[in-house]
Coordinates of C-alpha atoms in Angstrom, one line a residue:
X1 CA 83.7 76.9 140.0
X2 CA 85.6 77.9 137.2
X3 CA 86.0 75.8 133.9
X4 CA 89.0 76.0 132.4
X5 CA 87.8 74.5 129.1
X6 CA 85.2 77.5 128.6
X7 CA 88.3 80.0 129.0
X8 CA 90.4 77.9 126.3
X9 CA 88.7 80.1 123.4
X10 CA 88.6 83.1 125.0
X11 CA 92.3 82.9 125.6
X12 CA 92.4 81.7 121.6
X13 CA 90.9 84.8 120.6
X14 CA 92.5 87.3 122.5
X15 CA 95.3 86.0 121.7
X16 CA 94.5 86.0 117.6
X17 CA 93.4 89.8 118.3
X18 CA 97.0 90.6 119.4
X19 CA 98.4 89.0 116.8
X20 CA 96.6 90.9 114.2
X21 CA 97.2 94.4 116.2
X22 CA 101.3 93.6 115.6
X23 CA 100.4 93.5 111.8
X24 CA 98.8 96.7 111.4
X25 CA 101.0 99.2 109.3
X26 CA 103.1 101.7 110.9
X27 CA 102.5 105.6 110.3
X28 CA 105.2 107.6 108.0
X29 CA 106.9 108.7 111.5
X30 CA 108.0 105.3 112.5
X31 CA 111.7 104.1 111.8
X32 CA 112.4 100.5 112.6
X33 CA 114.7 99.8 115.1
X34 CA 117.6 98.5 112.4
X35 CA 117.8 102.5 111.2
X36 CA 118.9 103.5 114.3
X37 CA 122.3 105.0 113.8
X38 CA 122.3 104.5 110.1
X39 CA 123.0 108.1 107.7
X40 CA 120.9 109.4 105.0
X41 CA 121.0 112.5 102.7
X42 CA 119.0 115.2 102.8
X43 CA 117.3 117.3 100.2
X44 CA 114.5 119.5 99.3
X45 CA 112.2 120.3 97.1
X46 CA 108.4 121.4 95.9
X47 CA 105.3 119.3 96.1
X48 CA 103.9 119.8 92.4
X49 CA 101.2 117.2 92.1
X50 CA 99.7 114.4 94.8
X51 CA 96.9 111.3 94.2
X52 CA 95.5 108.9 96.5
X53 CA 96.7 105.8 96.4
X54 CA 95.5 102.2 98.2
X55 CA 98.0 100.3 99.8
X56 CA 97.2 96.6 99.8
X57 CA 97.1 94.7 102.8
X58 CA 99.8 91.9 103.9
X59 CA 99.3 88.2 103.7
X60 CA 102.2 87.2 105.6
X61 CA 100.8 83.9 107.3
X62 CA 100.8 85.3 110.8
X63 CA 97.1 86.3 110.4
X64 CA 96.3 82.4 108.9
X65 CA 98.7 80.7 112.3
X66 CA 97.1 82.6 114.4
X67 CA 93.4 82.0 113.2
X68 CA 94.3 78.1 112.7
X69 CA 95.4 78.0 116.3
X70 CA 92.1 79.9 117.8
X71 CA 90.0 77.9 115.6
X72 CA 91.2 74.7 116.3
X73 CA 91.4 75.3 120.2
X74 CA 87.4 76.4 120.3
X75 CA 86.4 73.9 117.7
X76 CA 88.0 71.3 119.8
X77 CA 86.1 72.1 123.0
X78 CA 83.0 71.3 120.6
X79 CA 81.7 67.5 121.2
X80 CA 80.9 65.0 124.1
X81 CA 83.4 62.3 122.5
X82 CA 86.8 62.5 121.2
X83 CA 85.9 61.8 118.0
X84 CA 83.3 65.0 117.7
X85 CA 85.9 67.3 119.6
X86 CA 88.9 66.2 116.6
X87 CA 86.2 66.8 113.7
X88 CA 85.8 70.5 115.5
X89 CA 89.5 71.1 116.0
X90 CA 90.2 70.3 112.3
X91 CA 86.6 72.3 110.7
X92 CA 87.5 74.8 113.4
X93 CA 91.5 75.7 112.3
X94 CA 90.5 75.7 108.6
X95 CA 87.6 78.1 109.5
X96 CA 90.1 80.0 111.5
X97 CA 93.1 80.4 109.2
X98 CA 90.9 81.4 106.7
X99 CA 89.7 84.3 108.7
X100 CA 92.8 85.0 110.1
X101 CA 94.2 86.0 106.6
X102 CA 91.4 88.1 106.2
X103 CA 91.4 89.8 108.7
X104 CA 95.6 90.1 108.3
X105 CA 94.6 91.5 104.9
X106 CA 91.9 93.7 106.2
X107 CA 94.0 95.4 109.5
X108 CA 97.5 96.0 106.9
X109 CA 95.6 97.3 104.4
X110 CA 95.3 101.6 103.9
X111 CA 95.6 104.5 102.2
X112 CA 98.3 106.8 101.4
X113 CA 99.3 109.8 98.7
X114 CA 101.6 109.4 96.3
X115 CA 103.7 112.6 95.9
X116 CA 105.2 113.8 92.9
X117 CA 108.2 116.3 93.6
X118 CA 110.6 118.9 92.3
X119 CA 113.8 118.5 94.2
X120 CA 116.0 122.0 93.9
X121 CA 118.5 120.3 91.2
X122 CA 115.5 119.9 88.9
X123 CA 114.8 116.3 88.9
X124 CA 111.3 115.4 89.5
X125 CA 110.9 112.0 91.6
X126 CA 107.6 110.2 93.2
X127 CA 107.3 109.0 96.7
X128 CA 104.6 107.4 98.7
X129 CA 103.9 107.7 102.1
X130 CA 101.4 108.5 104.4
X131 CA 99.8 111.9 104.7
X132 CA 99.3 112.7 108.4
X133 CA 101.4 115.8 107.9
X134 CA 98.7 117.3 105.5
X135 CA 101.1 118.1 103.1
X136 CA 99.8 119.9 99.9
X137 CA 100.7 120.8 96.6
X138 CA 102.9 124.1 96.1
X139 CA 104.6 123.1 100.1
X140 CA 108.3 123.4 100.4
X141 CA 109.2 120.1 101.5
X142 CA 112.9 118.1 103.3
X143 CA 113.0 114.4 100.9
X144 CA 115.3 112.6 103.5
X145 CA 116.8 109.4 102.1
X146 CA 118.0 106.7 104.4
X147 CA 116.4 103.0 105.4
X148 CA 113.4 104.4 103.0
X149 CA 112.4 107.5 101.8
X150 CA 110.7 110.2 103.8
X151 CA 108.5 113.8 103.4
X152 CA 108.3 116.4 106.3
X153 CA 107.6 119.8 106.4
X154 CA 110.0 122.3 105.4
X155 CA 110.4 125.4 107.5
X156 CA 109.1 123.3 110.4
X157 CA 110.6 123.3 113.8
X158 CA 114.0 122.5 114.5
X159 CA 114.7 119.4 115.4
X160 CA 115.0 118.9 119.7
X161 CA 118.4 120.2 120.5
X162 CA 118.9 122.6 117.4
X163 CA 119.1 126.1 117.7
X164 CA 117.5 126.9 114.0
X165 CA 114.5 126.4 111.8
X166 CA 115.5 124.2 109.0
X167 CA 115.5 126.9 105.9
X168 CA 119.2 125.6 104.5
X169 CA 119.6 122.7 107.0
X170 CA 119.4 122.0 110.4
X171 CA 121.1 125.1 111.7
X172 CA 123.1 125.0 115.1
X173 CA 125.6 122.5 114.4
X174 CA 125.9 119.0 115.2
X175 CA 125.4 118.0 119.4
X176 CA 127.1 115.6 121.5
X177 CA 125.5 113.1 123.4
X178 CA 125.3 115.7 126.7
X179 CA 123.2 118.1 124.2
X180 CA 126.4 120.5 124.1
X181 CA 127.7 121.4 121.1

């Protein structure tokens, strides 16, 4: 027969493990759903110098909630009387939210480059992002401006529905919804 008080933690901590996977940082591709729509500008310029940088991790309280609620679930099913089953909750959602901000801290935490670059007008600016394009010093690079501050490639492939390369912009024209121009 099945006991439902033996699935009460494993429920806890599958649900703390999804928790956590929502906190983990998002890659240098990914635009949040509030930039949809939104304009930026577009410039380029010349990758002159890059350094590793860490990226500290977030302690935003979801990791600790989470953790305090798994904790205090399994540490409750511990005991014979009621008393010996509160105790466990209580030890068991401090032991939990601890470890849930840790491991918050631990999953949001990374590594990224910074970038210094020479935008065609001159000006030399930093950014820091993510390197999963392999970027490199002396690369020609498009500094796009809008809900933050983005590197790509220049010379890349035109963006889907473009006819051109991106040498002096987009090339093609603008499209309509359809994909006509």
């Amino acid at each position: 027969m099945l006991d439902t008080r033996r699935l009460a933690p494993l429920c806890a901590v599958l649900a703390l493990g999804a928790g956590l996977a929502a906190c983990a940082p998002a890659t240098n591709t990914t635009v949040d759903r509030y930039a949809l729509g939104s304009s930026g500008y577009v410039s380029s310029g010349t990758i002159v110098g890059m350094r590793p940088v860490a990226v500290s991790g977030t302690r935003s309280g979801i990791g600790a909630g989470a953790g305090a609620v798994g904790g205090g679930l399994i540490g409750s099913t511990i005991g014979g009387d009621w008393r010996a089953r509160t105790v466990g909750g209580v030890v068991g959602a401090l032991a939990g939210g601890i470890a849930g901000a840790a491991i918050e801290e631990g999953v949001t935490r990374g590594d990224a480059m910074e970038f210094i670059i020479r935008d065609d007008s001159g000006a030399t600016r930093s950014v820091i992002q993510t390197n999963e394009l392999g970027l490199t010093v002396g690369e020609r690079v498009l500094i796009t401006q809008g809900d933050r501050v983005r590197l790509s490639r220049a010379g890349g492939a035109a963006p889907v529905g473009y006819g051109g390369g991106y040498g002096g912009g987009y090339g093609g024209g603008p499209i309509d919804a359809r994909g006509g121009k």
